[in-house]
């Protein structure tokens, strides 16, 4: 390529053209008067004329001129063309948009226009659009637009909810809602601007998706609604995490409430009832039972300690031969290697049961139930059940400890009968509320007991006392009171027992003591019983102390008649127990012959 001439030579020097000099002069005038850079080029791509603006461009880096040489050949074909070329000048980089104008015989005019600002504006606009697109893509999962018919007219190129764009365009958003959404409003046809509105849709795989939608309505010049435009972000994972945290927090609050109920009440039995109620409500169950093992542990069997709600037999009566809730409890009560948490459907019930433990020992069972057609127990239910069972194990241990303390304070340490203090308290309660039918009090003294201690020692004497304690407790009913007053004196209260029945019990006791005569000191001093029997009848206003005095007096009368028999105390006078004139109580007795 020929080097371009200097500006002076090119702008004023001669040029050879087949056309007239006037035509050439006119072309030179065009070049010189053109407001931008302009050049006149011959067939060999030589510059034959240029203006001052073009000179400025050629004064610096001319690499741009070399880039145009091949492109200028297009002018030979008689075609107009344009091309933008960056040019490095002393003022910096500029962009010149060149247009080639073909001339006869292969010559051409090269006219330039500074397009730097326009190009920058175009690039800035392009970058802004890309930046806006990128920000929309980053800040949301998809953008959308609906038309006047409410159907999708635009969706981001990558689609949404697992659907391709073609699967969404032309479809109404209501086609993708969940059935439970019903007729609730959707953000895709909003009439007012909205921000971060929650909407649940169905994804391509059928799973529910929670979206946060922001949108604005589109309106025409006359204010008519033309559709809506907005963006949506998938917040399903965040909603699930929030719900999970809420469930965990709720479970902790419920468990903490139950724990406080069990910890802050001195009456553990009442605390267990409250725990059963709270557990039933927390698990949306129909009912709850709390079972506790006896002193000997799980092998001793379980007894129901607390219950709340509808019994399982009322919720779903079991069919003959079908397993029951009690069978579940019995199975969990054994130390067999079964799961700590047990869940099964039994006769129309969903039963959820858990063992309770203290120091690895099974001490109870927690059991809840609800109808089989309701929601199944989920992980939250199971976790709450385990947490409550753990706390109940501690409560059961506390209750067992309280019972041991109470037993130690109420019972005679040798015979396990009620001690004197407890017997007197219980007897007073029985006498005060006995208002129907007679009851009987036995005052019993061992005959020839001192001789046993003197001859065989206190160890055999203790064996005699224990044996008599077993004799008194055999066959007693709930509410009967066997007790030891101290030494070799014992008492027995039998509620709802008339005179005839009391005499039969007396004879049984006298017969039973004969079976212990091998523990006697000697045949000359056989073990025996002297029994005083007093019948308590309603309507006599007799106090517990007066009743004991009558029975005690009858016992001494029986002993004075030769031991080994009983005496029946006469009924008291139908007057207040204390004579208001003398301040004394009646102490007369009628004796019964020894059997």
PDB file of N, CA and C in Angstrom, residues 448-456 460 517-527:
ATOM      1  N   UNK A 448     -47.375 -64.860 126.144  1.00  0.00           N
ATOM      2  CA  UNK A 448     -46.103 -65.559 126.389  1.00  0.00           C
ATOM      3  C   UNK A 448     -45.001 -65.127 125.419  1.00  0.00           C
ATOM      4  N   UNK A 449     -45.081 -63.880 124.936  1.00  0.00           N
ATOM      5  CA  UNK A 449     -44.056 -63.402 124.003  1.00  0.00           C
ATOM      6  C   UNK A 449     -42.750 -63.106 124.719  1.00  0.00           C
ATOM      7  N   UNK A 450     -42.808 -62.577 125.924  1.00  0.00           N
ATOM      8  CA  UNK A 450     -41.587 -62.225 126.646  1.00  0.00           C
ATOM      9  C   UNK A 450     -40.717 -63.459 126.870  1.00  0.00           C
ATOM     10  N   UNK A 451     -41.364 -64.623 127.088  1.00  0.00           N
ATOM     11  CA  UNK A 451     -40.607 -65.854 127.308  1.00  0.00           C
ATOM     12  C   UNK A 451     -39.797 -66.236 126.074  1.00  0.00           C
ATOM     13  N   UNK A 452     -40.332 -65.924 124.887  1.00  0.00           N
ATOM     14  CA  UNK A 452     -39.597 -66.224 123.635  1.00  0.00           C
ATOM     15  C   UNK A 452     -38.310 -65.420 123.596  1.00  0.00           C
ATOM     16  N   UNK A 453     -38.411 -64.130 123.893  1.00  0.00           N
ATOM     17  CA  UNK A 453     -37.203 -63.300 123.889  1.00  0.00           C
ATOM     18  C   UNK A 453     -36.207 -63.752 124.952  1.00  0.00           C
ATOM     19  N   UNK A 454     -36.737 -64.092 126.138  1.00  0.00           N
ATOM     20  CA  UNK A 454     -35.835 -64.481 127.226  1.00  0.00           C
ATOM     21  C   UNK A 454     -35.106 -65.782 126.915  1.00  0.00           C
ATOM     22  N   UNK A 455     -35.783 -66.717 126.256  1.00  0.00           N
ATOM     23  CA  UNK A 455     -35.181 -68.041 126.051  1.00  0.00           C
ATOM     24  C   UNK A 455     -34.431 -68.145 124.721  1.00  0.00           C
ATOM     25  N   UNK A 456     -35.005 -67.598 123.658  1.00  0.00           N
ATOM     26  CA  UNK A 456     -34.395 -67.785 122.329  1.00  0.00           C
ATOM     27  C   UNK A 456     -33.777 -66.512 121.752  1.00  0.00           C
ATOM     28  N   UNK A 460     -35.453 -64.531 117.330  1.00  0.00           N
ATOM     29  CA  UNK A 460     -36.658 -65.340 117.181  1.00  0.00           C
ATOM     30  C   UNK A 460     -37.885 -64.536 117.572  1.00  0.00           C
ATOM     31  N   UNK A 517     -46.775 -72.052 116.983  1.00  0.00           N
ATOM     32  CA  UNK A 517     -46.368 -72.498 118.307  1.00  0.00           C
ATOM     33  C   UNK A 517     -44.985 -73.144 118.320  1.00  0.00           C
ATOM     34  N   UNK A 518     -44.498 -73.518 117.149  1.00  0.00           N
ATOM     35  CA  UNK A 518     -43.134 -74.057 117.116  1.00  0.00           C
ATOM     36  C   UNK A 518     -42.107 -72.982 117.461  1.00  0.00           C
ATOM     37  N   UNK A 519     -42.537 -71.696 117.446  1.00  0.00           N
ATOM     38  CA  UNK A 519     -41.647 -70.600 117.833  1.00  0.00           C
ATOM     39  C   UNK A 519     -41.778 -70.256 119.316  1.00  0.00           C
ATOM     40  N   UNK A 520     -42.604 -71.011 120.032  1.00  0.00           N
ATOM     41  CA  UNK A 520     -42.838 -70.719 121.447  1.00  0.00           C
ATOM     42  C   UNK A 520     -41.583 -70.964 122.277  1.00  0.00           C
ATOM     43  N   UNK A 521     -41.560 -70.366 123.470  1.00  0.00           N
ATOM     44  CA  UNK A 521     -40.416 -70.577 124.374  1.00  0.00           C
ATOM     45  C   UNK A 521     -40.383 -72.010 124.873  1.00  0.00           C
ATOM     46  N   UNK A 522     -41.585 -72.592 125.146  1.00  0.00           N
ATOM     47  CA  UNK A 522     -41.668 -73.966 125.651  1.00  0.00           C
ATOM     48  C   UNK A 522     -43.116 -74.413 125.547  1.00  0.00           C
ATOM     49  N   UNK A 523     -43.375 -75.717 125.610  1.00  0.00           N
ATOM     50  CA  UNK A 523     -44.769 -76.179 125.585  1.00  0.00           C
ATOM     51  C   UNK A 523     -45.576 -75.633 126.735  1.00  0.00           C
ATOM     52  N   UNK A 524     -44.901 -75.350 127.842  1.00  0.00           N
ATOM     53  CA  UNK A 524     -45.633 -74.817 128.981  1.00  0.00           C
ATOM     54  C   UNK A 524     -46.082 -73.371 128.752  1.00  0.00           C
ATOM     55  N   UNK A 525     -45.369 -72.683 127.890  1.00  0.00           N
ATOM     56  CA  UNK A 525     -45.708 -71.286 127.615  1.00  0.00           C
ATOM     57  C   UNK A 525     -45.891 -71.107 126.092  1.00  0.00           C
ATOM     58  N   UNK A 526     -46.995 -71.657 125.586  1.00  0.00           N
ATOM     59  CA  UNK A 526     -47.213 -71.579 124.132  1.00  0.00           C
ATOM     60  C   UNK A 526     -47.594 -70.159 123.707  1.00  0.00           C
ATOM     61  N   UNK A 527     -47.243 -69.846 122.482  1.00  0.00           N
ATOM     62  CA  UNK A 527     -47.657 -68.562 121.908  1.00  0.00           C
ATOM     63  C   UNK A 527     -49.173 -68.553 121.706  1.00  0.00           C
TER      64      UNK A 527
END
